[in-house]
PDB file of C-alpha atoms and ligand atoms in Angstrom:
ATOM      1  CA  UNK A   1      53.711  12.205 -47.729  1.00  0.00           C
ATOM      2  CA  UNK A   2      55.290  15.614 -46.432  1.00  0.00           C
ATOM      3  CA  UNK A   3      52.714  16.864 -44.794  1.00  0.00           C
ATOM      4  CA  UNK A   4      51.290  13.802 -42.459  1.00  0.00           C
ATOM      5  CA  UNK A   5      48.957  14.540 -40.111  1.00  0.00           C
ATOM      6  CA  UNK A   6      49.557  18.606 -40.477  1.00  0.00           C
ATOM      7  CA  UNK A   7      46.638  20.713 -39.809  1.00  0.00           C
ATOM      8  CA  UNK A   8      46.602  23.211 -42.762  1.00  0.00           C
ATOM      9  CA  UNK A   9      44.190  25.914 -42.788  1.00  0.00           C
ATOM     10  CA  UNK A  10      43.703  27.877 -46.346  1.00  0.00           C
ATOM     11  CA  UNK A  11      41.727  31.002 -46.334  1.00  0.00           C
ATOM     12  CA  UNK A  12      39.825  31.652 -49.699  1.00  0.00           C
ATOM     13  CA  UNK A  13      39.896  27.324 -50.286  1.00  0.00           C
ATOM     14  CA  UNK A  14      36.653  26.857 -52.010  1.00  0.00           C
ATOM     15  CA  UNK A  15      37.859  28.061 -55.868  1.00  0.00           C
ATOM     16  CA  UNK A  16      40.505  28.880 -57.789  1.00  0.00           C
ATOM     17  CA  UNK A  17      44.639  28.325 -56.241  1.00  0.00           C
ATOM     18  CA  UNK A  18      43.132  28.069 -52.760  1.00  0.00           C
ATOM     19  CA  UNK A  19      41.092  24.702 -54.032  1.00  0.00           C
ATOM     20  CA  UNK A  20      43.879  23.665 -55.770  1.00  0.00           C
ATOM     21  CA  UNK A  21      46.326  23.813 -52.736  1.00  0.00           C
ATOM     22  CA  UNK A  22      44.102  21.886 -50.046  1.00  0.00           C
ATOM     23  CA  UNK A  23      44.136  19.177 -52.349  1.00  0.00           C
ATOM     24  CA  UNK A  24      47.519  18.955 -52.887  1.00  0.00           C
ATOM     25  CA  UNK A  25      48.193  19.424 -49.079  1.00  0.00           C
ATOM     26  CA  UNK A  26      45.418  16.673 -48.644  1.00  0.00           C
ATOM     27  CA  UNK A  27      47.171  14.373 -51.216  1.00  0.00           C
ATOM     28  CA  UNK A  28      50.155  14.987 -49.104  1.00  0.00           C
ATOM     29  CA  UNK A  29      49.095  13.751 -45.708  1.00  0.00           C
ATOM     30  CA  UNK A  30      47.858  17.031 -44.143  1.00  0.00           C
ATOM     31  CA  UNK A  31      44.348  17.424 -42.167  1.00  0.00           C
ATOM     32  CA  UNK A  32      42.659  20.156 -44.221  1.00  0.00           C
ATOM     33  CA  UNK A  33      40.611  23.367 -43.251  1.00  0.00           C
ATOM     34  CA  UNK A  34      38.802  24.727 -46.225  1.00  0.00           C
ATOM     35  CA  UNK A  35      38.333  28.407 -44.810  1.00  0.00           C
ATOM     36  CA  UNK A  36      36.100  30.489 -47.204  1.00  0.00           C
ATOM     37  CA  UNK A  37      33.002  32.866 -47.721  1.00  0.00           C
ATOM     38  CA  UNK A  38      31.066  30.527 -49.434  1.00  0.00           C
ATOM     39  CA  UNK A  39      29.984  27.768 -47.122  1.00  0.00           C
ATOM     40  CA  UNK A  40      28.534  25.422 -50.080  1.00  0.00           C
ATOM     41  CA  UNK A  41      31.263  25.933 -52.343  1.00  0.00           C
ATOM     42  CA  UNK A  42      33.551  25.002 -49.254  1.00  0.00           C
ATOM     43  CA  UNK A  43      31.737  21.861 -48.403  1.00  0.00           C
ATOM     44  CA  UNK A  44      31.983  20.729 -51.761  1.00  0.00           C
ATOM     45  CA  UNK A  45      35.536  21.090 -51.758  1.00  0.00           C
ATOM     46  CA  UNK A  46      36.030  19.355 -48.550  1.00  0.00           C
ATOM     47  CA  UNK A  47      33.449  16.362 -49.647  1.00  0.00           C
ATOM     48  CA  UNK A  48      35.508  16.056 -52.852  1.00  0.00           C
ATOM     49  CA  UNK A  49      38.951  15.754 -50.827  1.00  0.00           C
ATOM     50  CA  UNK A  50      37.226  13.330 -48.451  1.00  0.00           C
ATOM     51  CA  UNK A  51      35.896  11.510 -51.491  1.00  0.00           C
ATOM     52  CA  UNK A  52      39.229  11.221 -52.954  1.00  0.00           C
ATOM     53  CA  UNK A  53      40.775   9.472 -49.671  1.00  0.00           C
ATOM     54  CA  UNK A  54      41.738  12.824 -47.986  1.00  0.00           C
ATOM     55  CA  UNK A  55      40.683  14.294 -44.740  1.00  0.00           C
ATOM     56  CA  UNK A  56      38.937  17.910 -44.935  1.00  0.00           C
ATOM     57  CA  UNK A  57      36.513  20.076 -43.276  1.00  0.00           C
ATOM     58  CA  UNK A  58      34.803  23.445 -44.167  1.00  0.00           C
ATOM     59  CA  UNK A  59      34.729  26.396 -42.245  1.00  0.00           C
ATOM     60  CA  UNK A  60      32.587  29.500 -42.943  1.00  0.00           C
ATOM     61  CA  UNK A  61      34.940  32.667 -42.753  1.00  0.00           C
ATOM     62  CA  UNK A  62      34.656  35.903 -43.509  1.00  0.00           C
ATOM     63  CA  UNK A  63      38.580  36.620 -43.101  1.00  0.00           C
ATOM     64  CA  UNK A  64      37.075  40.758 -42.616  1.00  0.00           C
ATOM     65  CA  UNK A  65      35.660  39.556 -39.485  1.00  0.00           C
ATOM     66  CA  UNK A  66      37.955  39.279 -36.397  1.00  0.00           C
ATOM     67  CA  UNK A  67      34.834  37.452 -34.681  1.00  0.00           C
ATOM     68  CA  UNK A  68      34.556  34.520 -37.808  1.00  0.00           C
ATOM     69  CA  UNK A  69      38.453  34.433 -37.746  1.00  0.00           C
ATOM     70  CA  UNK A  70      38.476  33.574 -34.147  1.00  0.00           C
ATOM     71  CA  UNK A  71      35.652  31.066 -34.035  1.00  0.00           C
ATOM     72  CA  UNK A  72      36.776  29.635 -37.129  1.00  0.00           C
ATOM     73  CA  UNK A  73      40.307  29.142 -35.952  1.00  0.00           C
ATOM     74  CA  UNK A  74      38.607  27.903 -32.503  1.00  0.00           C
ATOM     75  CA  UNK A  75      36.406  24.959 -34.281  1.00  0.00           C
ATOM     76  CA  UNK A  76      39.710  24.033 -35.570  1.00  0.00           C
ATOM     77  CA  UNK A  77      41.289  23.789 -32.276  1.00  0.00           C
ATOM     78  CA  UNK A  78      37.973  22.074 -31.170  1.00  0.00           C
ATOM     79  CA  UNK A  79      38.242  19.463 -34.103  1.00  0.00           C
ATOM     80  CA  UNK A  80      41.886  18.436 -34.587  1.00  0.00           C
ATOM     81  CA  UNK A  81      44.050  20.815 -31.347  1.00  0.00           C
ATOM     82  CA  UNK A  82      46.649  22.372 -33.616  1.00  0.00           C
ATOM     83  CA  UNK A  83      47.291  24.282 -36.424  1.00  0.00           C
ATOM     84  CA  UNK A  84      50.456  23.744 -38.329  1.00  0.00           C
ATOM     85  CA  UNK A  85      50.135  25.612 -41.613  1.00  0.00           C
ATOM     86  CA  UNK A  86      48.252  28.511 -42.632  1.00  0.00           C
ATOM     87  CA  UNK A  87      47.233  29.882 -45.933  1.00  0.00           C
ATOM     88  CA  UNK A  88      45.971  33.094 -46.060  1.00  0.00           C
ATOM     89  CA  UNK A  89      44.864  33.469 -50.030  1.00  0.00           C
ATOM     90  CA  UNK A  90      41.395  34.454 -49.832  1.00  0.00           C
ATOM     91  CA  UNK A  91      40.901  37.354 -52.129  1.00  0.00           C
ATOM     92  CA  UNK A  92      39.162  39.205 -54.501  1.00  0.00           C
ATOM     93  CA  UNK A  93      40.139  41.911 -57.231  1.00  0.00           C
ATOM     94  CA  UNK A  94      38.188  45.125 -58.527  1.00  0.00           C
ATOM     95  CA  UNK A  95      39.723  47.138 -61.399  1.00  0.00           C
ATOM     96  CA  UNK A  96      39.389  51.012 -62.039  1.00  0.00           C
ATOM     97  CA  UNK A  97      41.610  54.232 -62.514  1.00  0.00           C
ATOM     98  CA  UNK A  98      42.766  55.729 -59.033  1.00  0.00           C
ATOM     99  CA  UNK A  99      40.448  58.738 -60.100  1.00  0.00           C
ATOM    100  CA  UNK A 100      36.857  56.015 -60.533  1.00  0.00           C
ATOM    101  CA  UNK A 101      38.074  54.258 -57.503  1.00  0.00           C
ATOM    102  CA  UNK A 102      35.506  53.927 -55.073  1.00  0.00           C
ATOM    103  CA  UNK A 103      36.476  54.925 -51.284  1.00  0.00           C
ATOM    104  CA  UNK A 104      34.482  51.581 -50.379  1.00  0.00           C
ATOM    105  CA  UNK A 105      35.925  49.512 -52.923  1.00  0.00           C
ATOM    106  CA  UNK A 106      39.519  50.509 -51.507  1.00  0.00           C
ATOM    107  CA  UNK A 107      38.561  49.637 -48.168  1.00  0.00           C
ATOM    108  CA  UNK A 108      36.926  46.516 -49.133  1.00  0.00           C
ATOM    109  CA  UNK A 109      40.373  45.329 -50.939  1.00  0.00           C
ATOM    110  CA  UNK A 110      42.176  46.113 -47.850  1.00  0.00           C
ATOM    111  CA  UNK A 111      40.064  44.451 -45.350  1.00  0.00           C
ATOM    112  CA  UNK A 112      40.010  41.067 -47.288  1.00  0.00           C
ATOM    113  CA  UNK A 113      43.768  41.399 -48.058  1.00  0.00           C
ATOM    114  CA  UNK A 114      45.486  42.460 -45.446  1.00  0.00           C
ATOM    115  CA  UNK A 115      43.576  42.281 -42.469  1.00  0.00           C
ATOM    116  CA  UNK A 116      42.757  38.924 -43.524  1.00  0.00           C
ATOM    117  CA  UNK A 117      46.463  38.102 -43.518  1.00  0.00           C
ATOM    118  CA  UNK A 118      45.946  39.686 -39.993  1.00  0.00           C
ATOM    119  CA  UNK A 119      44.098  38.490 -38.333  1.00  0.00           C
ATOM    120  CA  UNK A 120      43.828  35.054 -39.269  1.00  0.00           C
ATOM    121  CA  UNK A 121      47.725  35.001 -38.584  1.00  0.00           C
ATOM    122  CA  UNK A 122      47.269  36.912 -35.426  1.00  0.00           C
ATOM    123  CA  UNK A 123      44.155  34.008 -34.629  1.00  0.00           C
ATOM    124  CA  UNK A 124      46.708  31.136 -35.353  1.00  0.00           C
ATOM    125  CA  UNK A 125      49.625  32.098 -33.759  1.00  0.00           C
ATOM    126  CA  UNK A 126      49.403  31.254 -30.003  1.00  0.00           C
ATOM    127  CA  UNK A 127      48.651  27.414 -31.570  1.00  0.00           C
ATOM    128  CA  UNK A 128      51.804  27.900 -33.761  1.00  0.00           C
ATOM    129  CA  UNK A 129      53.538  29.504 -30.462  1.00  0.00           C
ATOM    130  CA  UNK A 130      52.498  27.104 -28.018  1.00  0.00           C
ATOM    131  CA  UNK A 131      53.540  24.212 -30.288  1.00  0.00           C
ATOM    132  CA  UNK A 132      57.081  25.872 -31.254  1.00  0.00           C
ATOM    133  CA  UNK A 133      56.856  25.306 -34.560  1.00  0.00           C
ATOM    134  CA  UNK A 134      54.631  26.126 -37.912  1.00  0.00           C
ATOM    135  CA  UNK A 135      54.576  28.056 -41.475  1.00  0.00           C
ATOM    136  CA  UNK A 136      52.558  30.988 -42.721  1.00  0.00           C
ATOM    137  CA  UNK A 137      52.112  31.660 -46.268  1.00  0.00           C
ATOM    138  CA  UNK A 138      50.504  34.469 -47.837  1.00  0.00           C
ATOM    139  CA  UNK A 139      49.136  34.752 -51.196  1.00  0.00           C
ATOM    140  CA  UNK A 140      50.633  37.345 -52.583  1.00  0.00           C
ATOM    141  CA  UNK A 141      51.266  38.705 -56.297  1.00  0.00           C
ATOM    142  CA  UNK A 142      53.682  39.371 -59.105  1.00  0.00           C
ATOM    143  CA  UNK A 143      51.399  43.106 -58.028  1.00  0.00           C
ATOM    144  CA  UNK A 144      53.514  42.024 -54.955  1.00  0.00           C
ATOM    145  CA  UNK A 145      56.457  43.819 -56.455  1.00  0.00           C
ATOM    146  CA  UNK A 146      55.327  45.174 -59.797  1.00  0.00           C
ATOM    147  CA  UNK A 147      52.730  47.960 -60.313  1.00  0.00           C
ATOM    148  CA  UNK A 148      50.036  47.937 -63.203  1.00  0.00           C
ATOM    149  CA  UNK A 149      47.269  50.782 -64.063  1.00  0.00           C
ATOM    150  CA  UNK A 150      43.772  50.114 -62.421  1.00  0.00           C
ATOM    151  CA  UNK A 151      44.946  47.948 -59.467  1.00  0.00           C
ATOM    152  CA  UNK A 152      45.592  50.504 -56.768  1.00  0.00           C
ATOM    153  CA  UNK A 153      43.991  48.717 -54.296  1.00  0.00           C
ATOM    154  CA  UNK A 154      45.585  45.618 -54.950  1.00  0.00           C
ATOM    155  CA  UNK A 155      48.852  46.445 -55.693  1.00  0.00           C
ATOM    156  CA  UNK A 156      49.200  48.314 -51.977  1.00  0.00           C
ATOM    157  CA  UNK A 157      47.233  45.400 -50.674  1.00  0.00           C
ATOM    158  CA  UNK A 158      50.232  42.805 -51.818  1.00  0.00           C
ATOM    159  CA  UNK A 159      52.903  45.147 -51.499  1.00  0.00           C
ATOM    160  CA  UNK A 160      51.938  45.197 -48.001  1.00  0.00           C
ATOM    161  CA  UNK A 161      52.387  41.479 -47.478  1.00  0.00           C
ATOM    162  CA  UNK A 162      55.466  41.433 -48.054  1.00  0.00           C
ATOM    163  CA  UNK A 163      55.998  43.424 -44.986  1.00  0.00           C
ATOM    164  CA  UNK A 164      53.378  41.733 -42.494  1.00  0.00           C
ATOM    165  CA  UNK A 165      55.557  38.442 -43.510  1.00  0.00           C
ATOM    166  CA  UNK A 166      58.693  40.130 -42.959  1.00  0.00           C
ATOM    167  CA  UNK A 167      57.655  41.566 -38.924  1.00  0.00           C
ATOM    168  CA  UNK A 168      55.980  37.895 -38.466  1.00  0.00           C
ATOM    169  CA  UNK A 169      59.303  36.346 -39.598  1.00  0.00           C
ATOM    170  CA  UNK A 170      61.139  38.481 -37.018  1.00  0.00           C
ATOM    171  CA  UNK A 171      58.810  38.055 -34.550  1.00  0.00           C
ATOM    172  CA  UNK A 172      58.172  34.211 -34.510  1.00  0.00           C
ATOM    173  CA  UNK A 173      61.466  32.839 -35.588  1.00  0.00           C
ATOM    174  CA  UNK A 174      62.882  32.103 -32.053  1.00  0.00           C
ATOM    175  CA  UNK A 175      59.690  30.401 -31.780  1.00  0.00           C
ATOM    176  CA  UNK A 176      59.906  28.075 -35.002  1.00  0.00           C
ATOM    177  CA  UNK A 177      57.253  29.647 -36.766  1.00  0.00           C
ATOM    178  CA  UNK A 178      58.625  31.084 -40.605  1.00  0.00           C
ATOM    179  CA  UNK A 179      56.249  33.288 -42.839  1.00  0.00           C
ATOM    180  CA  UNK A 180      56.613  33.373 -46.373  1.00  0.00           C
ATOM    181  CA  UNK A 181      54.853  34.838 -49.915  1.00  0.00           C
ATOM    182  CA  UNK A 182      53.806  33.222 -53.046  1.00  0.00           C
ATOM    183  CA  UNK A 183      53.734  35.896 -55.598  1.00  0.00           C
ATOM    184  CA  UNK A 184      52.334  34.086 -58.494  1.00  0.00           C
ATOM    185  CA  UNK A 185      51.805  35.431 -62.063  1.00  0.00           C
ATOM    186  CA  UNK A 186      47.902  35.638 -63.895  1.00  0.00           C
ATOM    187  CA  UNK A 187      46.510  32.628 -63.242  1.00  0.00           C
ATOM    188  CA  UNK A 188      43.155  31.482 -65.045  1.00  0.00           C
ATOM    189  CA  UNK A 189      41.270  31.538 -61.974  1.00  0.00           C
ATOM    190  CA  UNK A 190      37.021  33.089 -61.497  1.00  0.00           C
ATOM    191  CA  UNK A 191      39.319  36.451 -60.252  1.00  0.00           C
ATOM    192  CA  UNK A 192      40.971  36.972 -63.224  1.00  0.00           C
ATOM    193  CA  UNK A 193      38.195  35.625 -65.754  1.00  0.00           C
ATOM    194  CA  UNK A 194      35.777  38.188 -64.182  1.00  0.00           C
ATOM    195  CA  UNK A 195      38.367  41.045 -64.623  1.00  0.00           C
ATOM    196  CA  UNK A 196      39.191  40.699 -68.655  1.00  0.00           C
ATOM    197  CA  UNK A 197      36.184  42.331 -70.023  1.00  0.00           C
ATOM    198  CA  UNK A 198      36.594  44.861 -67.230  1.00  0.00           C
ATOM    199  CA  UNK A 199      40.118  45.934 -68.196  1.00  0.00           C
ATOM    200  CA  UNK A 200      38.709  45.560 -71.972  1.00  0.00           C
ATOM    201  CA  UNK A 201      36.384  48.135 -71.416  1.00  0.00           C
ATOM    202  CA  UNK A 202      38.343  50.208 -69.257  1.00  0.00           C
ATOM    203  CA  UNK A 203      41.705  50.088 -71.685  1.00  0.00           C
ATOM    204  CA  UNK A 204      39.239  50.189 -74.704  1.00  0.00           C
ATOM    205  CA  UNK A 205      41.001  46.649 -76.399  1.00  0.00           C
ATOM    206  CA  UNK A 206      39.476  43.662 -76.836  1.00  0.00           C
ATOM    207  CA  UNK A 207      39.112  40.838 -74.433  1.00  0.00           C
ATOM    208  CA  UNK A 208      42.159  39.163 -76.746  1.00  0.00           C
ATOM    209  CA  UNK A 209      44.420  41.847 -76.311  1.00  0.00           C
ATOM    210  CA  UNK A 210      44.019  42.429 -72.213  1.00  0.00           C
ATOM    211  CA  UNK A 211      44.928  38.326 -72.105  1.00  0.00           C
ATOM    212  CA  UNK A 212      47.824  38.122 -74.827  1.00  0.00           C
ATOM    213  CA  UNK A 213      49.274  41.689 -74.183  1.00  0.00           C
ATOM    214  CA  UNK A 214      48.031  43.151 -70.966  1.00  0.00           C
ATOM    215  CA  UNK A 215      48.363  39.598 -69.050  1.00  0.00           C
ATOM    216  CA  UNK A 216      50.901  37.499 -70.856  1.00  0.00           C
ATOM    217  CA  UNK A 217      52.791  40.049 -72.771  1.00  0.00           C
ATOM    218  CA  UNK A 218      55.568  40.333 -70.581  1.00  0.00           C
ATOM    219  CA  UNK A 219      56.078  36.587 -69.645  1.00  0.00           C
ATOM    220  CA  UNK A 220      58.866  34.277 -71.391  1.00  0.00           C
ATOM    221  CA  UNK A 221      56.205  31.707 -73.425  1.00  0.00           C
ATOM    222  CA  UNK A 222      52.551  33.749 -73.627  1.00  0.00           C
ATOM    223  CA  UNK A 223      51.544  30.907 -71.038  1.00  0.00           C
ATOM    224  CA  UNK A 224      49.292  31.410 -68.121  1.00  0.00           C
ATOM    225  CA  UNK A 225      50.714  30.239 -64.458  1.00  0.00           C
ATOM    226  CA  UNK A 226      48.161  27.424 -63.214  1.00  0.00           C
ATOM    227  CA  UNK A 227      46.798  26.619 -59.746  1.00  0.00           C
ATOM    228  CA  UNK A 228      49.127  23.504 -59.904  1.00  0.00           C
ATOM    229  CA  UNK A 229      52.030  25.324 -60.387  1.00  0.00           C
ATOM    230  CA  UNK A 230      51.041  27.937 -57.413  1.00  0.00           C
ATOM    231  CA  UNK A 231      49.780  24.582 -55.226  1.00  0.00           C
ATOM    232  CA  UNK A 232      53.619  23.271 -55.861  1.00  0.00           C
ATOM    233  CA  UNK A 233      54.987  26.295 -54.037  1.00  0.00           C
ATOM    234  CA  UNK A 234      52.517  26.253 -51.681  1.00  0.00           C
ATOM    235  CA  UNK A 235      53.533  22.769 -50.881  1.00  0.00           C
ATOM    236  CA  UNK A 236      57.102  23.234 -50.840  1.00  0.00           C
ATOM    237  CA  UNK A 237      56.801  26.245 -48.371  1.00  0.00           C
ATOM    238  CA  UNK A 238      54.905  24.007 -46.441  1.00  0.00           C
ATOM    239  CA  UNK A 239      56.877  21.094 -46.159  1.00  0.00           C
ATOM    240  CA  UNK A 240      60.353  23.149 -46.239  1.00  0.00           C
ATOM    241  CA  UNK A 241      61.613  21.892 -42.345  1.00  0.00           C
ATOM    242  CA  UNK A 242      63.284  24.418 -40.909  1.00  0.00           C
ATOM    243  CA  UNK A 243      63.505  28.791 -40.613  1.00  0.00           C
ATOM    244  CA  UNK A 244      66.199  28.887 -43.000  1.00  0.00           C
ATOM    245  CA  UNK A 245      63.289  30.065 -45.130  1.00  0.00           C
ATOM    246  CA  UNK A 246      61.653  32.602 -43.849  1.00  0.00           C
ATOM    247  CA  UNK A 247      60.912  36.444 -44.529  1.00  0.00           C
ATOM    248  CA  UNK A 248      61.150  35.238 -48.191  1.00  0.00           C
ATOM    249  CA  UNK A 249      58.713  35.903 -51.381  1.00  0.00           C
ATOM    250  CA  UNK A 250      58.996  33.653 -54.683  1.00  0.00           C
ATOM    251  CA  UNK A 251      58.253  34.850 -57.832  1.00  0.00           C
ATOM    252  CA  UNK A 252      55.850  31.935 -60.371  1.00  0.00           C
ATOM    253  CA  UNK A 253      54.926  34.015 -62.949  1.00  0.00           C
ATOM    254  CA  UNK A 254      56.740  32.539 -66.500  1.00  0.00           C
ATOM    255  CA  UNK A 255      59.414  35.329 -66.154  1.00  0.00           C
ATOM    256  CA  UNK A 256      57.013  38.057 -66.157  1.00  0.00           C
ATOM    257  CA  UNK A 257      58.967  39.063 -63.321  1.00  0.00           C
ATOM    258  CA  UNK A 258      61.901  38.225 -62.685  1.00  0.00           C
ATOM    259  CA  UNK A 259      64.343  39.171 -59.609  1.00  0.00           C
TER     260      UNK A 259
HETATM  261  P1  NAD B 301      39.094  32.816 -56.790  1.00  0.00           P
HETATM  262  O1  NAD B 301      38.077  33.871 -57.044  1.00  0.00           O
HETATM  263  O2  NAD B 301      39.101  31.590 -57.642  1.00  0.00           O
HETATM  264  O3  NAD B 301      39.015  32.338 -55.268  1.00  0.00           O
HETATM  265  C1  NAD B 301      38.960  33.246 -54.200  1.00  0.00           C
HETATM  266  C2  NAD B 301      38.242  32.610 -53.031  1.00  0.00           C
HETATM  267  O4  NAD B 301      38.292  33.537 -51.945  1.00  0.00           O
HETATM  268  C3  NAD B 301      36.754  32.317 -53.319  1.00  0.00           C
HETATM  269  O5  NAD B 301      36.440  30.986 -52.931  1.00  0.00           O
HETATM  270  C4  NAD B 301      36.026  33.329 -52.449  1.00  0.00           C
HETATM  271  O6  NAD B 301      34.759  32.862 -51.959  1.00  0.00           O
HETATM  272  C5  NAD B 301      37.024  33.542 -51.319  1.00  0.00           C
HETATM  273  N1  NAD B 301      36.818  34.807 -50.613  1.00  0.00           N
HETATM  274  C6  NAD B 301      36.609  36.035 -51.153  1.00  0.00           C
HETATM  275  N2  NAD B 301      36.435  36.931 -50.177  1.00  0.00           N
HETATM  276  C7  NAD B 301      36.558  36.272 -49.002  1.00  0.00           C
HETATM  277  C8  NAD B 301      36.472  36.656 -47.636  1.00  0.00           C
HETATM  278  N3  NAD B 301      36.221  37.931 -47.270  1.00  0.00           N
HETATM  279  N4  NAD B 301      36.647  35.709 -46.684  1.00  0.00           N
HETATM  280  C9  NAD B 301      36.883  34.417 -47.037  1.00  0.00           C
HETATM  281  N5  NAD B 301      36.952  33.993 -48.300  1.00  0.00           N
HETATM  282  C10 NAD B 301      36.788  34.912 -49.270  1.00  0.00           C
HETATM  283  O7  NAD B 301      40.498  33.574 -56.867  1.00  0.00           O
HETATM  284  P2  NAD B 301      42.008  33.062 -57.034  1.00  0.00           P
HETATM  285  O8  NAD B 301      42.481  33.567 -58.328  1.00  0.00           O
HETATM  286  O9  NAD B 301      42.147  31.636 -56.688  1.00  0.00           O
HETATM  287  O10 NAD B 301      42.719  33.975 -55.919  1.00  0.00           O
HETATM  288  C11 NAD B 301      43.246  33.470 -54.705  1.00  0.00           C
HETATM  289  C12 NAD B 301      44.354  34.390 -54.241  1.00  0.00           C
HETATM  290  O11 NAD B 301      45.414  34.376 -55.208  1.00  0.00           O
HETATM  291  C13 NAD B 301      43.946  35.851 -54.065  1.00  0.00           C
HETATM  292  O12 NAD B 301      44.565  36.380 -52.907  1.00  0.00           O
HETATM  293  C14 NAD B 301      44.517  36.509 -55.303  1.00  0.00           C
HETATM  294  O13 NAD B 301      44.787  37.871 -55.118  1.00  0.00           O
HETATM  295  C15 NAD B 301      45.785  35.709 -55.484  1.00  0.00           C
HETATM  296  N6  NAD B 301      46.369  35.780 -56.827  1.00  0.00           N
HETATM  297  C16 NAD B 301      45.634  35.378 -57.909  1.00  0.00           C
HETATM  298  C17 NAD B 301      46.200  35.473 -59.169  1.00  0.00           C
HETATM  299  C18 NAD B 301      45.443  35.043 -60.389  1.00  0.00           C
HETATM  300  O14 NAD B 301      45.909  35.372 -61.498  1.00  0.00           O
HETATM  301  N7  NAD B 301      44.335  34.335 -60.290  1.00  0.00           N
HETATM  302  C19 NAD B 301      47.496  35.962 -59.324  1.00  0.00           C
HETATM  303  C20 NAD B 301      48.198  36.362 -58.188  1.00  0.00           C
HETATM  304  C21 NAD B 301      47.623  36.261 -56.952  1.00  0.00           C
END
């Protein structure tokens, strides 16, 4: 068990990698916080883990909101009194040439990306602070350090990351607490299903082309990452016991990128 009795909270929990890493974190030991949007979808995660033999709860966040960060974060403290691990991966993705790019849309990629890396780190830290000791990991991307057409938003959004973890790093070594980035490669997750007949439209190839050449055309195999292979990092981040990783990024993408 390498996580026993850690509280892990994991923005974004109820689908996709987020889902997949609570469980492993649960199978692990850890006291989980499924942080996310949708309430239902967040319970059901958490009943499942509980089912299994785990130990979950669900919190409704908006990670946008400074006001559901904090009183998220708070019912945390209320429920268990620490927070060990955080996992900010909530996140969504819209698609469209810089030129189509709606002002909102922009904003709205940046709020959930980066000030949700904000400000639920900036919401967990006095725990982390006052306990001398925890681990931030953010969800970043292969668009971490690689650029593709239609992702504007996105790509800024995860290049930014990079250097939030970096100043937290700095800031909260002397204080045990080490910040690090998953960057993983496509994964076959309700983000990236809903954006293949958007890039098919808007690079006029079919939906078979945007996965084999647009998504997997650069990796070693043609294969997809999967949430277990991102929840594997996510674990090993989490469970890695001292700062001599920190500041960091690692690359899971089948050698789409490689560094
Ligand atoms: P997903 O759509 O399966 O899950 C995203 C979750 O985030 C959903 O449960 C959703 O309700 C939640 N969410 C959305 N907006 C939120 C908000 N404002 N506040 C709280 N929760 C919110 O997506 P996923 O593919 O599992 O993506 C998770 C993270 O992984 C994202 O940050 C994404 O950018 C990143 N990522 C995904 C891939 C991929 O190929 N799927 C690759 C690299 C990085």
């Amino acid at each position: 068990m390498k996580l026993n009795d850690k509280v892990c909270v994991v923005t974004g929990a109820a689908s996709g990698i987020g889902k997949a890493i609570a469980q492993i974190y649960a199978a692990n030991g850890a006291r989980v916080v499924i942080a996310d949007l949708n309430l239902d979808a967040a319970s059901k995660a958490a009943e499942d883990i509980t089912a299994s033999g785990g130990t979950a709860m669900a919190v409704a966040m908006d990670v946008t909101s400074e006001e559901q960060v904090n009183d998220g974060v708070a019912k945390v403290i209320a429920a268990w009194g620490q927070v060990d691990v955080l996992v900010s991966n909530a996140g969504i993705q819209i698609v469209n040439p810089v030129e189509n790019y709606a002002y909102a849309d922009w904003k709205k990629m940046l709020a959930i990306h980066l000030d949700g890396a904000f400000l639920t780190s900036k919401a967990v830290l006095p725990h982390m602070y006052a306990a001398g000791s925890g681990s931030i990991i953010f969800m970043g991307s292969v668009h971490s350090k690689e650029a593709s057409p239609l992702k504007s938003a996105y790509v800024t959004a995860k290049h930014g990351l990079l250097g939030l973890s970096r100043v937290i790093a700095k800031e909260g070594g002397k204080k045990g607490v080490r910040t690090n980035v998953i960057c993983p490669g496509f994964v076959r997750t309700p983000l990236v299903d809903k954006q293949i007949p958007e890039q098919a439209k808007e690079l006029n190839i079919s939906e078979d082309e945007v996965v084999k050449r647009v998504m997997l055309g650069q990796t070693v195999d043609g294969e997809f990452t999967t949430v277990e292979d991102i929840a594997e990092v996510a674990l090993f981040f989490a469970a890695f016991p001292t700062n001599a990783l920190t500041g960091q990024s690692l690359v899971a993408s089948h050698g789409w990128f490689m560094e």
